[in-house]
């Protein structure tokens, strides 16, 4: 049985503007439902009968007062206490309503002469209005019966069991073939952003679009990419559940899209990743080198190769061909899952020297070909997603303690107008791209910009050009990466001989 919430007054409810269903107190289960369409507010009574959650619409907030809603909720609660489904009382009330309408028709039938000279009290007009109300009431009863019969035909399964069954289905269909962490990532997303709003033991068929809307809207304005992933996951999950007779709302996708409409208008932009000015890169690499931790070595390697976080963190020794100065990134570690595209990064002499230094300093017994190059100290797993962020925060703390400027992007400001802290992605990739086009250093005319894009593992934008142009620009890429490695490590004495 739901708990009785804090009692809300008429003004409290009137001033509510957030979409969803909210308990208003007074009676256990009495709630106000606010839709996104015209901010319509409806009193509902939510309850659980025979281990199945359901609700009854009491009336529109603007048509009935809160006292009437409370009285009706008490009657429905009384039904529950007697072991009866409150919908039985609702049907009886509808039947009584139709009986009252018939008696009203009979009473109005003989009064045509009395009202003949009073146009605003025309009996035929009153009869038409009464019949219209009765017809709408009958339609509501039919819809309620249809929904109840449909929900009874659905298989009983909790949302937790359904989600894990769906994930197993995706794994069986090889949906995670090119992303070995796909299963655990979606499992964590569901746990953190669905089960914190919806009880995992809730029967799936009783959950409505508004409930899932509350899950997505909670993160929509803060995490643009994550909210989109969650939205698509829920849509695909409900499609699968409907096909397996776990859910019966064929209009779910349309309903959720309507509920999300106001949030889409103010969706947060992912924006640019804060990066370091390329003039500060040599000093930053020197600071990382002096730090000496495995995460710092990983950061330097990502800068020297202009690589993405996932690819460099999940780098294994068998992916490296140090004799030929090559790094072959497997498809599952790449952002793009297109099979026929370049995934080989040319290593500069500095990157090769760094890899050999890591093998010598962090692998006393020799490195296994399947082991991660940058593995954690406590276990043999790769570095976590948060490794670079923690490293940057610690470096900035040390910089501030020495009276030096922290590593921030002065051209990328937060909501308070302060420079944002740099990121690995921005520093390793955006800084490399900016350096390669610098007029000040003369790099724009020195380097082939198409070769620079291939160094970043960017596909050719023109599909026809990509179909005919199979060149890999190995010599040009080698020229770019060698110059970049020499520039980055210019302040480290150990790399001057390279």
mmCIF file of C-alpha atoms in Angstrom, residues 140-306:
data_model
loop_
_atom_site.group_PDB
_atom_site.id
_atom_site.type_symbol
_atom_site.label_atom_id
_atom_site.label_comp_id
_atom_site.label_asym_id
_atom_site.label_seq_id
_atom_site.Cartn_x
_atom_site.Cartn_y
_atom_site.Cartn_z
ATOM 1 C CA UNK A 140 -14.843 5.769 -20.648
ATOM 2 C CA UNK A 141 -16.309 2.544 -19.252
ATOM 3 C CA UNK A 142 -15.620 0.709 -22.518
ATOM 4 C CA UNK A 143 -12.055 2.004 -22.627
ATOM 5 C CA UNK A 144 -11.509 0.984 -19.018
ATOM 6 C CA UNK A 145 -12.867 -2.500 -19.740
ATOM 7 C CA UNK A 146 -10.693 -2.853 -22.831
ATOM 8 C CA UNK A 147 -7.587 -1.725 -20.977
ATOM 9 C CA UNK A 148 -8.364 -4.054 -18.085
ATOM 10 C CA UNK A 149 -8.932 -7.000 -20.438
ATOM 11 C CA UNK A 150 -5.734 -6.227 -22.355
ATOM 12 C CA UNK A 151 -3.695 -5.957 -19.169
ATOM 13 C CA UNK A 152 -5.117 -9.258 -18.005
ATOM 14 C CA UNK A 153 -3.861 -10.961 -21.175
ATOM 15 C CA UNK A 154 -0.283 -9.683 -20.664
ATOM 16 C CA UNK A 155 2.230 -12.043 -19.130
ATOM 17 C CA UNK A 156 3.074 -11.115 -15.550
ATOM 18 C CA UNK A 157 6.728 -10.121 -15.264
ATOM 19 C CA UNK A 158 8.585 -7.505 -13.236
ATOM 20 C CA UNK A 159 10.457 -4.748 -14.991
ATOM 21 C CA UNK A 160 13.729 -6.023 -13.529
ATOM 22 C CA UNK A 161 13.250 -9.527 -14.947
ATOM 23 C CA UNK A 162 12.101 -8.110 -18.289
ATOM 24 C CA UNK A 163 15.117 -5.812 -18.627
ATOM 25 C CA UNK A 164 17.609 -8.589 -17.930
ATOM 26 C CA UNK A 165 15.779 -10.896 -20.332
ATOM 27 C CA UNK A 166 15.964 -8.167 -22.966
ATOM 28 C CA UNK A 167 19.706 -7.700 -22.385
ATOM 29 C CA UNK A 168 20.224 -11.443 -22.722
ATOM 30 C CA UNK A 169 18.252 -11.304 -25.969
ATOM 31 C CA UNK A 170 20.507 -8.533 -27.306
ATOM 32 C CA UNK A 171 23.589 -10.501 -26.337
ATOM 33 C CA UNK A 172 22.223 -13.612 -28.086
ATOM 34 C CA UNK A 173 21.608 -11.496 -31.208
ATOM 35 C CA UNK A 174 25.269 -10.390 -31.034
ATOM 36 C CA UNK A 175 24.315 -6.762 -30.499
ATOM 37 C CA UNK A 176 27.433 -6.337 -28.344
ATOM 38 C CA UNK A 177 29.770 -8.128 -30.732
ATOM 39 C CA UNK A 178 31.797 -4.976 -31.392
ATOM 40 C CA UNK A 179 31.408 -3.588 -27.879
ATOM 41 C CA UNK A 180 32.300 -6.112 -25.207
ATOM 42 C CA UNK A 181 31.289 -3.712 -22.451
ATOM 43 C CA UNK A 182 27.886 -3.015 -24.017
ATOM 44 C CA UNK A 183 26.005 -5.401 -21.736
ATOM 45 C CA UNK A 184 27.478 -4.054 -18.498
ATOM 46 C CA UNK A 185 27.111 -0.433 -19.660
ATOM 47 C CA UNK A 186 23.384 -0.829 -20.339
ATOM 48 C CA UNK A 187 22.906 -2.771 -17.151
ATOM 49 C CA UNK A 188 24.498 0.067 -15.183
ATOM 50 C CA UNK A 189 22.448 2.667 -17.062
ATOM 51 C CA UNK A 190 19.210 0.883 -16.178
ATOM 52 C CA UNK A 191 20.220 0.457 -12.542
ATOM 53 C CA UNK A 192 21.253 4.097 -12.091
ATOM 54 C CA UNK A 193 18.562 5.861 -14.096
ATOM 55 C CA UNK A 194 15.479 3.625 -14.245
ATOM 56 C CA UNK A 195 15.454 1.572 -11.060
ATOM 57 C CA UNK A 196 16.084 4.703 -8.982
ATOM 58 C CA UNK A 197 12.705 6.050 -10.204
ATOM 59 C CA UNK A 198 10.730 2.816 -10.711
ATOM 60 C CA UNK A 199 10.689 -0.047 -8.203
ATOM 61 C CA UNK A 200 12.394 -3.053 -9.882
ATOM 62 C CA UNK A 201 9.649 -5.345 -8.518
ATOM 63 C CA UNK A 202 6.892 -3.373 -10.311
ATOM 64 C CA UNK A 203 4.859 -5.357 -12.858
ATOM 65 C CA UNK A 204 5.926 -4.149 -16.309
ATOM 66 C CA UNK A 205 2.390 -3.967 -17.770
ATOM 67 C CA UNK A 206 1.321 -1.493 -15.057
ATOM 68 C CA UNK A 207 4.075 1.032 -15.843
ATOM 69 C CA UNK A 208 3.054 3.972 -18.007
ATOM 70 C CA UNK A 209 4.856 6.313 -20.375
ATOM 71 C CA UNK A 210 4.828 9.037 -17.699
ATOM 72 C CA UNK A 211 6.892 6.818 -15.387
ATOM 73 C CA UNK A 212 9.608 6.330 -18.018
ATOM 74 C CA UNK A 213 9.376 10.020 -18.861
ATOM 75 C CA UNK A 214 10.319 10.840 -15.264
ATOM 76 C CA UNK A 215 13.446 8.673 -15.621
ATOM 77 C CA UNK A 216 14.635 10.436 -18.772
ATOM 78 C CA UNK A 217 13.671 13.995 -17.848
ATOM 79 C CA UNK A 218 15.704 13.737 -14.629
ATOM 80 C CA UNK A 219 18.965 13.735 -16.626
ATOM 81 C CA UNK A 220 17.853 15.320 -19.908
ATOM 82 C CA UNK A 221 19.140 18.834 -19.230
ATOM 83 C CA UNK A 222 22.455 17.712 -17.704
ATOM 84 C CA UNK A 223 23.668 14.719 -19.696
ATOM 85 C CA UNK A 224 22.763 15.093 -23.367
ATOM 86 C CA UNK A 225 24.419 11.937 -24.673
ATOM 87 C CA UNK A 226 23.337 9.680 -21.785
ATOM 88 C CA UNK A 227 19.716 10.865 -21.942
ATOM 89 C CA UNK A 228 19.544 10.075 -25.661
ATOM 90 C CA UNK A 229 20.926 6.589 -25.044
ATOM 91 C CA UNK A 230 18.409 6.010 -22.250
ATOM 92 C CA UNK A 231 15.531 7.257 -24.423
ATOM 93 C CA UNK A 232 16.452 4.923 -27.298
ATOM 94 C CA UNK A 233 16.964 1.999 -24.921
ATOM 95 C CA UNK A 234 13.489 2.443 -23.395
ATOM 96 C CA UNK A 235 11.824 2.721 -26.819
ATOM 97 C CA UNK A 236 13.508 -0.459 -28.096
ATOM 98 C CA UNK A 237 12.861 -2.268 -24.807
ATOM 99 C CA UNK A 238 9.115 -1.531 -24.897
ATOM 100 C CA UNK A 239 8.932 -2.615 -28.562
ATOM 101 C CA UNK A 240 10.510 -5.914 -27.580
ATOM 102 C CA UNK A 241 8.236 -6.253 -24.517
ATOM 103 C CA UNK A 242 5.132 -5.590 -26.631
ATOM 104 C CA UNK A 243 6.203 -8.227 -29.142
ATOM 105 C CA UNK A 244 6.625 -10.718 -26.287
ATOM 106 C CA UNK A 245 3.211 -9.881 -24.764
ATOM 107 C CA UNK A 246 4.746 -8.299 -21.665
ATOM 108 C CA UNK A 247 3.287 -4.881 -22.528
ATOM 109 C CA UNK A 248 0.092 -3.793 -24.293
ATOM 110 C CA UNK A 249 0.490 -0.093 -25.141
ATOM 111 C CA UNK A 250 1.048 0.108 -28.902
ATOM 112 C CA UNK A 251 1.013 3.909 -28.697
ATOM 113 C CA UNK A 252 3.800 4.023 -26.109
ATOM 114 C CA UNK A 253 6.378 5.483 -28.507
ATOM 115 C CA UNK A 254 4.014 8.278 -29.530
ATOM 116 C CA UNK A 255 3.051 9.015 -25.919
ATOM 117 C CA UNK A 256 6.658 9.174 -24.717
ATOM 118 C CA UNK A 257 7.621 11.405 -27.635
ATOM 119 C CA UNK A 258 4.792 13.793 -26.709
ATOM 120 C CA UNK A 259 5.817 13.848 -23.048
ATOM 121 C CA UNK A 260 9.435 14.547 -23.968
ATOM 122 C CA UNK A 261 8.569 17.395 -26.369
ATOM 123 C CA UNK A 262 9.115 20.273 -23.891
ATOM 124 C CA UNK A 263 12.429 18.810 -22.731
ATOM 125 C CA UNK A 264 13.782 18.478 -26.278
ATOM 126 C CA UNK A 265 13.501 22.237 -26.734
ATOM 127 C CA UNK A 266 15.927 22.903 -23.886
ATOM 128 C CA UNK A 267 18.158 19.893 -24.333
ATOM 129 C CA UNK A 268 21.703 20.526 -23.165
ATOM 130 C CA UNK A 269 24.294 20.816 -25.871
ATOM 131 C CA UNK A 270 27.289 18.568 -25.472
ATOM 132 C CA UNK A 271 29.502 21.452 -26.672
ATOM 133 C CA UNK A 272 33.253 21.195 -27.148
ATOM 134 C CA UNK A 273 35.604 19.253 -24.918
ATOM 135 C CA UNK A 274 37.883 21.708 -23.056
ATOM 136 C CA UNK A 275 41.418 21.437 -24.358
ATOM 137 C CA UNK A 276 44.846 22.824 -23.543
ATOM 138 C CA UNK A 277 46.504 25.472 -25.683
ATOM 139 C CA UNK A 278 49.048 23.727 -27.910
ATOM 140 C CA UNK A 279 51.730 26.157 -26.634
ATOM 141 C CA UNK A 280 51.354 24.592 -23.165
ATOM 142 C CA UNK A 281 51.566 20.985 -24.368
ATOM 143 C CA UNK A 282 55.362 20.548 -23.890
ATOM 144 C CA UNK A 283 55.107 21.799 -20.303
ATOM 145 C CA UNK A 284 52.022 19.666 -19.617
ATOM 146 C CA UNK A 285 53.754 16.536 -20.950
ATOM 147 C CA UNK A 286 56.744 17.330 -18.748
ATOM 148 C CA UNK A 287 54.455 17.578 -15.685
ATOM 149 C CA UNK A 288 52.887 14.232 -16.589
ATOM 150 C CA UNK A 289 56.309 12.636 -17.021
ATOM 151 C CA UNK A 290 57.423 13.896 -13.607
ATOM 152 C CA UNK A 291 54.210 12.542 -12.077
ATOM 153 C CA UNK A 292 55.325 9.060 -13.132
ATOM 154 C CA UNK A 293 52.034 7.232 -12.481
ATOM 155 C CA UNK A 294 50.603 4.724 -14.927
ATOM 156 C CA UNK A 295 47.658 7.018 -15.631
ATOM 157 C CA UNK A 296 50.095 9.857 -16.427
ATOM 158 C CA UNK A 297 52.021 7.589 -18.827
ATOM 159 C CA UNK A 298 48.693 6.651 -20.429
ATOM 160 C CA UNK A 299 47.815 10.327 -20.835
ATOM 161 C CA UNK A 300 51.165 11.052 -22.522
ATOM 162 C CA UNK A 301 50.688 8.126 -24.897
ATOM 163 C CA UNK A 302 47.192 9.353 -25.799
ATOM 164 C CA UNK A 303 48.615 12.813 -26.571
ATOM 165 C CA UNK A 304 51.450 11.412 -28.707
ATOM 166 C CA UNK A 305 48.970 9.307 -30.693
ATOM 167 C CA UNK A 306 45.993 11.747 -30.616
#
